[in-house]
Amino acid sequence: MVDILSDCLIQKILSFLSYQEVTRMSILSKTWLRAWFDHPNLDFTINCLGGNTNRVNTIMERYRKGKIPIEKFELSEFFVNSHVVFPLIDKWLDIALQNGVKDLSLYFTSYPVPIVTILAAKSVRELVLQGSNLMPVSLSSSVVICNSLRKLSLSHVRLDENILQTLLNSCPLIVSFILEYCSGNLRKIKSDSMKVLKIHHHRGIGEIDTPNLVSLDYMGNQIPELKIARESSQLEHSEIFLECINNLNAAWFYKLRKFLSNLSSWSQVSLYFSGEINMTDLQMDHIGSTPQVDILNVNILWMNQTIECPTFVEALLWSCHPRRLNLFSNIIGTIANFMDRLMFMKNSSHSTSHSNTPWHSQLKEIKYFDGKNQSLQLRSGEHAKRTNIDGEEKVYLLLDW
C-alpha cells in the first residue's frame, strides 16, 4: 500500500519531517528509500566524541556528487576537535551552499562561522545562528550584498554595532530579525526593510530605527528610542517587557510615555519594578493623547518597602491607559495601596476640585478580579486578604477610560 503514492507526493510528505524521521520512513519500501536518498532537508549533530563525522561526510559527498538540491540544512557542533572537524564543517557548508540551500541553521560552540561565504552564496533566505563570535569577522557592505536573505536570527552571538549594522546593510531586503542573549555594544538597530523585530535580553539598545515595522517584541532593561513611520498608527503585534531596577524616577516615566506614544495602541506591555523609588519630582503634562495598552502587566517586587507613594500609580497611568491591568506583588499591602489610589482617581472624576487635572476624570469605571477570576468589591483593606496566595498578591482589573 505504501508504494501506491507517487514519487512527488512521497517527497512532499517527507519535506514536513525531520531528517531522523525520514531515515526511519526509508525502511517502508525501496520507493521510500530512494526518496530518502534525495531528501532536501538535512539535520546533523556533531559532538566532542566525533563518532558520526564519517557518516555525515559520506552523506554530504553523495549530495555533492549527485548535485541533489538542499532546501534546509541544520548543523549543530558541540566542542569538537577543531583540527579534525572544522575542515569537514567547511566542506559540508560549501556543499550545502553550492546545492542551493535556502534555510540554514547553525548551532556552534567553537566553530568560526564563515558569514561572508554564506552571504555571498545568494541562495539563503533564512539564517539562524547560535553560539558564535563574529567579532573577528571583517564585513564590507560594498563587497557582500545578499538580496535573498529575508529572515535572520542571532542567539548567544558576540558582535558589535558596526558588525551588526554592516550585516543588516548587506541584506537590504531582510524582513524578520531576531536578537536574543547576544553580547556586545549594540546601541542602534536600523533597517528600512525590516517588518518583524524581536529583541530579548540585550542591554544597551538605545535606538530602533525601523520605519516599516509591523511587529515588535522587545525585552530589556533600557527604554529605546523608537522610530517608525508616522502612518503606522498601530503595529499588528506589539509587545514589550521592561525591567526597572533601582532607577525608578520621573525621567523613566517620561521616557516610557514617549516610547509608547509612537503608537496609538499597544498589544501588551509588561513592567518589572524592583528597588528604591524616587517619584517626588514628577510634573505631569497633558499634551497629546495618552497611549492605549490592551494588556498592562505590572510586577512590583520591592524588597524593602510597601508602595505608599501615590505619585507612582499616577505616573504609571499617566504614561499609558491600559484596558486590562494585571497586578502582581510579593509585598503585602502594595496592591491595597495601589487600589486605594485608583479609587481616589475614579472618585475624583465626580469632584470639581480636580478640574485642573483632567486626566483624572478619564478613569470612568474599574472592575476588579482576584487570581481565581472572581469579581471583588473595591473596599479598602479587604482585597489584600482575598488576593494573598503564598505570600504573594495577584489581581487583575478592567479599566474603562
Short mmCIF file of C-alpha atoms in Angstrom, two decimals:
data_model
loop_
_atom_site.label_atom_id
_atom_site.label_comp_id
_atom_site.label_asym_id
_atom_site.label_seq_id
_atom_site.Cartn_x
_atom_site.Cartn_y
_atom_site.Cartn_z
CA MET A 1 0.00 0.00 0.00
CA VAL A 2 2.85 2.41 0.73
CA ASP A 3 4.04 2.23 -2.90
CA ILE A 4 0.77 3.44 -4.44
CA LEU A 5 1.78 7.05 -3.76
CA SER A 6 3.57 8.96 -6.49
CA ASP A 7 7.21 9.95 -6.05
CA CYS A 8 6.35 13.66 -5.89
CA LEU A 9 3.73 13.05 -3.19
CA ILE A 10 6.19 11.00 -1.15
CA GLN A 11 8.74 13.81 -1.43
CA LYS A 12 6.08 16.27 -0.32
CA ILE A 13 5.28 14.14 2.74
CA LEU A 14 8.95 13.77 3.64
CA SER A 15 9.53 17.52 3.33
CA PHE A 16 7.49 18.01 6.50
CA LEU A 17 9.58 15.53 8.50
CA SER A 18 12.96 15.84 10.18
CA TYR A 19 15.95 14.00 8.75
CA GLN A 20 15.79 11.44 11.56
CA GLU A 21 12.11 10.79 10.91
CA VAL A 22 12.74 10.42 7.19
CA THR A 23 15.50 7.92 7.94
CA ARG A 24 13.03 5.74 9.83
CA MET A 25 10.50 6.01 6.99
CA SER A 26 13.07 4.74 4.47
CA ILE A 27 12.59 1.14 5.64
CA LEU A 28 9.00 1.05 4.33
CA SER A 29 9.96 0.17 0.75
CA LYS A 30 12.51 0.78 -1.97
CA THR A 31 10.44 3.73 -3.19
CA TRP A 32 10.64 5.42 0.20
CA LEU A 33 14.35 4.54 0.41
CA ARG A 34 15.02 6.30 -2.90
CA ALA A 35 13.08 9.30 -1.64
CA TRP A 36 15.26 9.36 1.47
CA PHE A 37 18.39 9.50 -0.71
CA ASP A 38 17.05 12.71 -2.30
CA HIS A 39 15.54 14.26 0.83
CA PRO A 40 16.06 18.07 0.69
CA ASN A 41 16.17 18.59 4.48
CA LEU A 42 19.34 17.62 6.38
CA ASP A 43 19.91 17.79 10.14
CA PHE A 44 23.18 16.71 11.78
CA THR A 45 24.74 16.99 15.24
CA ILE A 46 28.49 16.71 15.76
CA ASN A 47 29.68 16.34 19.35
CA CYS A 48 33.06 16.20 21.08
CA LEU A 49 33.26 12.43 20.53
CA GLY A 50 33.07 12.89 16.78
CA GLY A 51 31.74 9.40 16.21
CA ASN A 52 29.38 10.31 13.38
CA THR A 53 31.58 12.53 11.27
CA ASN A 54 32.30 9.77 8.75
CA ARG A 55 28.57 9.09 8.27
CA VAL A 56 27.80 12.77 7.80
CA ASN A 57 30.71 13.16 5.41
CA THR A 58 29.51 10.18 3.33
CA ILE A 59 26.01 11.66 3.07
CA MET A 60 27.30 15.10 2.11
CA GLU A 61 29.61 13.62 -0.52
CA ARG A 62 26.61 11.86 -2.06
CA TYR A 63 24.72 15.16 -2.23
CA ARG A 64 27.73 16.85 -3.79
CA LYS A 65 28.31 14.22 -6.47
CA GLY A 66 24.62 13.92 -7.30
CA LYS A 67 24.03 17.68 -7.12
CA ILE A 68 20.96 16.90 -5.01
CA PRO A 69 19.10 20.13 -4.08
CA ILE A 70 19.16 21.07 -0.40
CA GLU A 71 16.29 23.15 0.99
CA LYS A 72 17.09 23.09 4.72
CA PHE A 73 20.43 22.40 6.36
CA GLU A 74 20.79 22.28 10.16
CA LEU A 75 24.14 21.60 11.78
CA SER A 76 24.97 21.54 15.49
CA GLU A 77 28.53 21.40 16.85
CA PHE A 78 29.47 20.84 20.49
CA PHE A 79 33.14 21.32 21.43
CA VAL A 80 34.58 19.25 18.61
CA ASN A 81 38.25 18.74 17.77
CA SER A 82 38.92 21.83 15.67
CA HIS A 83 41.88 20.39 13.76
CA VAL A 84 39.90 17.37 12.62
CA VAL A 85 36.29 18.52 12.33
CA PHE A 86 36.48 22.20 11.34
CA PRO A 87 37.78 21.43 7.81
CA LEU A 88 34.90 18.96 7.41
CA ILE A 89 32.35 21.57 8.54
CA ASP A 90 33.84 23.97 5.99
CA LYS A 91 33.34 21.33 3.33
CA TRP A 92 29.75 20.50 4.36
CA LEU A 93 28.73 24.13 4.39
CA ASP A 94 30.23 24.63 0.93
CA ILE A 95 28.24 21.66 -0.38
CA ALA A 96 25.01 22.96 1.15
CA LEU A 97 25.57 26.42 -0.31
CA GLN A 98 26.56 25.04 -3.73
CA ASN A 99 23.40 22.93 -3.75
CA GLY A 100 21.21 26.00 -3.21
CA VAL A 101 20.32 25.75 0.48
CA LYS A 102 17.57 28.20 1.43
CA ASP A 103 17.09 27.69 5.17
CA LEU A 104 20.37 27.45 7.09
CA SER A 105 20.52 26.81 10.87
CA LEU A 106 23.92 26.66 12.59
CA TYR A 107 24.37 25.94 16.30
CA PHE A 108 28.02 26.23 17.27
CA THR A 109 30.17 26.48 20.39
CA SER A 110 33.63 26.97 18.89
CA TYR A 111 33.47 26.85 15.07
CA PRO A 112 34.15 30.24 13.42
CA VAL A 113 31.23 30.97 11.11
CA PRO A 114 32.21 31.98 7.56
CA ILE A 115 29.47 34.63 7.41
CA VAL A 116 30.90 36.29 4.30
CA THR A 117 30.83 32.98 2.41
CA ILE A 118 27.22 32.38 3.49
CA LEU A 119 26.05 35.80 2.31
CA ALA A 120 27.98 35.54 -0.94
CA ALA A 121 26.10 32.33 -1.85
CA LYS A 122 22.99 34.41 -2.60
CA SER A 123 20.60 31.48 -2.06
CA VAL A 124 20.00 31.63 1.69
CA ARG A 125 16.60 33.11 2.58
CA GLU A 126 16.67 32.27 6.30
CA LEU A 127 19.74 32.16 8.55
CA VAL A 128 19.68 31.02 12.18
CA LEU A 129 22.98 31.47 14.01
CA GLN A 130 23.57 30.47 17.63
CA GLY A 131 26.68 30.46 19.80
CA SER A 132 29.19 32.20 17.54
CA ASN A 133 31.70 35.02 17.75
CA LEU A 134 31.51 37.47 14.85
CA MET A 135 33.93 39.99 16.37
CA PRO A 136 36.95 38.80 14.32
CA VAL A 137 34.89 38.89 11.10
CA SER A 138 35.57 41.62 8.56
CA LEU A 139 32.45 42.64 6.63
CA SER A 140 32.08 45.18 3.87
CA SER A 141 28.61 46.03 2.59
CA SER A 142 30.14 47.25 -0.68
CA VAL A 143 31.50 43.77 -1.33
CA VAL A 144 28.91 41.42 0.17
CA ILE A 145 25.29 42.05 -0.82
CA CYS A 146 22.76 39.30 -0.19
CA ASN A 147 19.39 40.08 -1.74
CA SER A 148 17.97 36.65 -0.93
CA LEU A 149 18.04 36.77 2.89
CA ARG A 150 14.63 37.53 4.43
CA LYS A 151 14.97 36.17 7.99
CA LEU A 152 17.93 36.47 10.34
CA SER A 153 18.12 35.07 13.87
CA LEU A 154 21.11 35.64 16.16
CA SER A 155 21.24 33.95 19.56
CA HIS A 156 24.17 33.89 22.01
CA VAL A 157 26.30 35.61 19.37
CA ARG A 158 29.08 38.07 20.17
CA LEU A 159 29.17 41.09 17.89
CA ASP A 160 29.30 44.88 17.99
CA GLU A 161 27.19 47.65 16.48
CA ASN A 162 29.42 48.05 13.43
CA ILE A 163 29.28 44.34 12.55
CA LEU A 164 25.52 44.17 13.11
CA GLN A 165 24.73 47.26 11.07
CA THR A 166 27.04 46.16 8.25
CA LEU A 167 25.34 42.78 8.32
CA LEU A 168 21.89 44.39 8.07
CA ASN A 169 23.11 46.72 5.30
CA SER A 170 24.41 43.68 3.43
CA CYS A 171 20.88 42.24 3.46
CA PRO A 172 18.77 45.13 2.14
CA LEU A 173 15.60 43.04 1.77
CA ILE A 174 15.56 41.50 5.24
CA VAL A 175 12.05 41.26 6.70
CA SER A 176 12.43 39.48 10.05
CA PHE A 177 15.20 39.89 12.63
CA ILE A 178 15.59 38.10 16.00
CA LEU A 179 18.27 39.08 18.53
CA GLU A 180 18.43 37.04 21.74
CA TYR A 181 21.01 36.81 24.53
CA CYS A 182 23.70 38.43 22.39
CA SER A 183 26.70 40.24 23.83
CA GLY A 184 28.48 43.31 22.59
CA ASN A 185 27.82 47.03 22.23
CA LEU A 186 24.68 47.37 20.10
CA ARG A 187 23.33 50.88 20.61
CA LYS A 188 21.30 51.11 17.40
CA ILE A 189 19.36 48.88 15.02
CA LYS A 190 18.48 50.37 11.65
CA SER A 191 16.70 48.81 8.67
CA ASP A 192 14.24 50.25 6.16
CA SER A 193 13.00 46.83 5.01
CA MET A 194 12.50 45.17 8.41
CA LYS A 195 8.89 44.39 9.37
CA VAL A 196 9.28 41.91 12.24
CA LEU A 197 11.70 42.59 15.11
CA LYS A 198 12.29 40.56 18.27
CA ILE A 199 14.88 41.64 20.85
CA HIS A 200 15.25 39.69 24.08
CA HIS A 201 17.75 40.09 26.90
CA HIS A 202 20.20 42.55 25.45
CA ARG A 203 21.41 45.54 27.43
CA GLY A 204 22.08 48.85 25.77
CA ILE A 205 19.74 49.09 22.76
CA GLY A 206 19.27 52.85 22.60
CA GLU A 207 17.55 53.30 19.25
CA ILE A 208 15.36 51.23 16.93
CA ASP A 209 15.09 52.88 13.52
CA THR A 210 12.73 50.67 11.50
CA PRO A 211 10.16 52.83 9.68
CA ASN A 212 8.23 49.90 8.15
CA LEU A 213 7.93 47.75 11.28
CA VAL A 214 4.65 45.82 11.74
CA SER A 215 5.61 43.55 14.66
CA LEU A 216 7.75 44.37 17.71
CA ASP A 217 8.64 42.03 20.59
CA TYR A 218 11.10 43.74 22.93
CA MET A 219 12.51 42.59 26.30
CA GLY A 220 15.21 44.57 28.08
CA ASN A 221 16.11 46.97 30.87
CA GLN A 222 16.51 50.09 28.76
CA ILE A 223 13.74 52.02 27.03
CA PRO A 224 14.93 52.57 23.45
CA GLU A 225 14.02 55.40 21.14
CA LEU A 226 11.61 54.01 18.56
CA LYS A 227 11.48 55.43 15.04
CA ILE A 228 8.67 54.14 12.85
CA ALA A 229 6.67 55.69 10.04
CA ARG A 230 4.01 58.06 11.35
CA GLU A 231 1.42 56.42 9.10
CA SER A 232 1.95 53.17 11.05
CA SER A 233 -0.59 54.13 13.70
CA GLN A 234 -0.63 50.61 15.11
CA LEU A 235 1.61 47.59 14.78
CA GLU A 236 -0.11 44.32 14.03
CA HIS A 237 1.76 42.91 17.06
CA SER A 238 3.47 44.97 19.74
CA GLU A 239 4.76 43.51 22.98
CA ILE A 240 7.43 44.92 25.29
CA PHE A 241 8.88 43.79 28.61
CA LEU A 242 10.86 46.40 30.54
CA GLU A 243 12.87 45.95 33.73
CA CYS A 244 13.42 48.91 36.05
CA ILE A 245 15.87 48.08 38.84
CA ASN A 246 16.96 50.80 41.30
CA ASN A 247 16.36 53.54 38.74
CA LEU A 248 12.70 54.49 39.01
CA ASN A 249 12.15 58.23 38.81
CA ALA A 250 10.21 60.82 36.86
CA ALA A 251 12.61 60.68 33.91
CA TRP A 252 11.92 56.96 33.50
CA PHE A 253 8.18 57.52 33.14
CA TYR A 254 8.69 60.44 30.75
CA LYS A 255 10.80 58.17 28.57
CA LEU A 256 8.23 55.35 28.79
CA ARG A 257 5.40 57.62 27.68
CA LYS A 258 7.49 58.98 24.81
CA PHE A 259 8.29 55.43 23.69
CA LEU A 260 4.66 54.28 23.89
CA SER A 261 3.43 57.43 22.11
CA ASN A 262 4.89 56.09 18.87
CA LEU A 263 1.68 54.05 18.53
CA SER A 264 -1.93 54.79 19.33
CA SER A 265 -2.36 51.32 20.84
CA TRP A 266 -0.10 48.52 22.10
CA SER A 267 -0.96 44.82 22.35
CA GLN A 268 0.86 44.09 25.60
CA VAL A 269 3.27 45.93 27.88
CA SER A 270 4.98 44.22 30.84
CA LEU A 271 6.80 46.25 33.50
CA TYR A 272 9.03 44.77 36.21
CA PHE A 273 9.90 47.06 39.12
CA SER A 274 12.46 46.21 41.79
CA GLY A 275 14.38 48.52 44.09
CA GLU A 276 14.03 52.01 45.52
CA ILE A 277 11.71 54.68 44.12
CA ASN A 278 12.17 58.42 43.81
CA MET A 279 8.97 59.91 42.49
CA THR A 280 8.79 63.26 44.29
CA ASP A 281 9.71 65.41 41.29
CA LEU A 282 7.10 64.28 38.74
CA GLN A 283 5.28 67.11 36.94
CA MET A 284 2.78 65.54 34.56
CA ASP A 285 1.79 67.44 31.45
CA HIS A 286 -1.25 66.55 29.39
CA ILE A 287 -0.06 67.40 25.90
CA GLY A 288 -1.14 64.86 23.29
CA SER A 289 -3.24 61.75 23.71
CA THR A 290 -2.25 59.12 26.26
CA PRO A 291 -1.05 55.83 24.66
CA GLN A 292 -3.51 52.94 24.90
CA VAL A 293 -2.45 49.45 26.00
CA ASP A 294 -4.62 46.34 25.65
CA ILE A 295 -2.86 44.46 28.48
CA LEU A 296 -0.53 46.04 31.04
CA ASN A 297 1.33 43.60 33.32
CA VAL A 298 2.84 45.25 36.40
CA ASN A 299 5.20 43.24 38.63
CA ILE A 300 6.15 45.12 41.81
CA LEU A 301 8.94 43.42 43.72
CA TRP A 302 10.34 45.96 46.12
CA MET A 303 12.21 44.02 48.74
CA ASN A 304 12.33 46.64 51.48
CA GLN A 305 9.20 48.75 51.29
CA THR A 306 5.49 48.85 50.57
CA ILE A 307 4.45 51.26 47.87
CA GLU A 308 2.64 54.10 49.56
CA CYS A 309 3.66 56.77 47.09
CA PRO A 310 0.54 57.85 45.16
CA THR A 311 2.76 59.52 42.57
CA PHE A 312 3.92 56.09 41.38
CA VAL A 313 0.37 54.99 40.47
CA GLU A 314 -0.43 58.31 38.84
CA ALA A 315 2.83 58.27 36.86
CA LEU A 316 2.14 54.73 35.67
CA LEU A 317 -1.34 55.58 34.41
CA TRP A 318 -0.13 58.88 33.02
CA SER A 319 2.36 57.01 30.82
CA CYS A 320 -0.38 54.80 29.33
CA HIS A 321 -4.05 53.86 29.69
CA PRO A 322 -4.48 50.07 29.97
CA ARG A 323 -7.74 48.29 29.22
CA ARG A 324 -6.67 45.36 31.35
CA LEU A 325 -4.23 45.79 34.23
CA ASN A 326 -2.61 42.68 35.76
CA LEU A 327 -1.00 43.39 39.14
CA PHE A 328 1.50 41.20 40.96
CA SER A 329 3.49 41.90 44.11
CA ASN A 330 5.33 39.92 46.75
CA ILE A 331 4.98 42.75 49.29
CA ILE A 332 1.78 42.52 51.31
CA GLY A 333 -0.17 45.77 51.24
CA THR A 334 1.26 47.06 47.98
CA ILE A 335 -1.79 46.18 45.91
CA ALA A 336 -4.09 47.51 48.64
CA ASN A 337 -2.35 50.90 48.42
CA PHE A 338 -2.41 50.71 44.64
CA MET A 339 -6.15 50.08 44.65
CA ASP A 340 -6.83 52.87 47.14
CA ARG A 341 -5.14 55.32 44.80
CA LEU A 342 -7.12 54.02 41.83
CA MET A 343 -10.34 54.52 43.74
CA PHE A 344 -9.30 58.08 44.56
CA MET A 345 -8.63 58.75 40.88
CA LYS A 346 -12.00 57.32 39.87
CA ASN A 347 -13.92 59.22 42.55
CA SER A 348 -12.15 62.45 41.67
CA SER A 349 -13.96 62.42 38.33
CA HIS A 350 -17.11 63.44 40.22
CA SER A 351 -15.43 66.31 42.02
CA THR A 352 -14.96 69.77 40.57
CA SER A 353 -11.97 70.29 42.82
CA HIS A 354 -9.84 68.21 40.43
CA SER A 355 -10.80 70.10 37.29
CA ASN A 356 -7.21 71.25 36.88
CA THR A 357 -6.11 67.63 36.39
CA PRO A 358 -8.38 66.50 33.53
CA TRP A 359 -6.64 63.16 33.07
CA HIS A 360 -8.07 62.02 36.44
CA SER A 361 -11.60 62.29 35.07
CA GLN A 362 -10.77 59.94 32.21
CA LEU A 363 -10.95 56.91 34.52
CA LYS A 364 -14.67 56.13 34.44
CA GLU A 365 -15.00 52.62 35.83
CA ILE A 366 -12.98 49.83 37.47
CA LYS A 367 -13.86 46.14 37.57
CA TYR A 368 -11.72 44.18 39.99
CA PHE A 369 -10.98 40.42 39.97
CA ASP A 370 -8.83 38.14 42.11
CA GLY A 371 -6.49 35.39 40.94
CA LYS A 372 -9.43 33.00 40.60
CA ASN A 373 -11.32 35.35 38.26
CA GLN A 374 -13.84 36.15 40.97
CA SER A 375 -15.26 39.65 40.95
CA LEU A 376 -14.37 41.71 44.04
CA GLN A 377 -15.80 44.81 45.60
CA LEU A 378 -13.40 47.70 45.97
CA ARG A 379 -13.42 48.13 49.73
CA SER A 380 -10.19 49.35 51.25
CA GLY A 381 -8.22 46.64 53.05
CA GLU A 382 -10.42 43.68 52.10
CA HIS A 383 -8.86 42.87 48.74
CA ALA A 384 -5.43 42.28 50.27
CA LYS A 385 -6.80 39.36 52.30
CA ARG A 386 -8.54 37.73 49.35
CA THR A 387 -5.65 38.04 46.91
CA ASN A 388 -2.86 36.87 49.21
CA ILE A 389 -1.60 33.49 47.91
CA ASP A 390 1.57 32.05 49.42
CA GLY A 391 2.73 35.50 50.45
CA GLU A 392 2.04 36.99 47.00
CA GLU A 393 -0.74 39.19 45.69
CA LYS A 394 -2.25 38.74 42.25
CA VAL A 395 -5.23 40.61 40.85
CA TYR A 396 -6.41 41.99 37.55
CA LEU A 397 -8.59 44.94 36.66
CA LEU A 398 -10.63 46.02 33.67
CA LEU A 399 -10.43 49.80 33.29
CA ASP A 400 -12.84 52.00 31.35
CA TRP A 401 -11.30 55.28 30.28
#
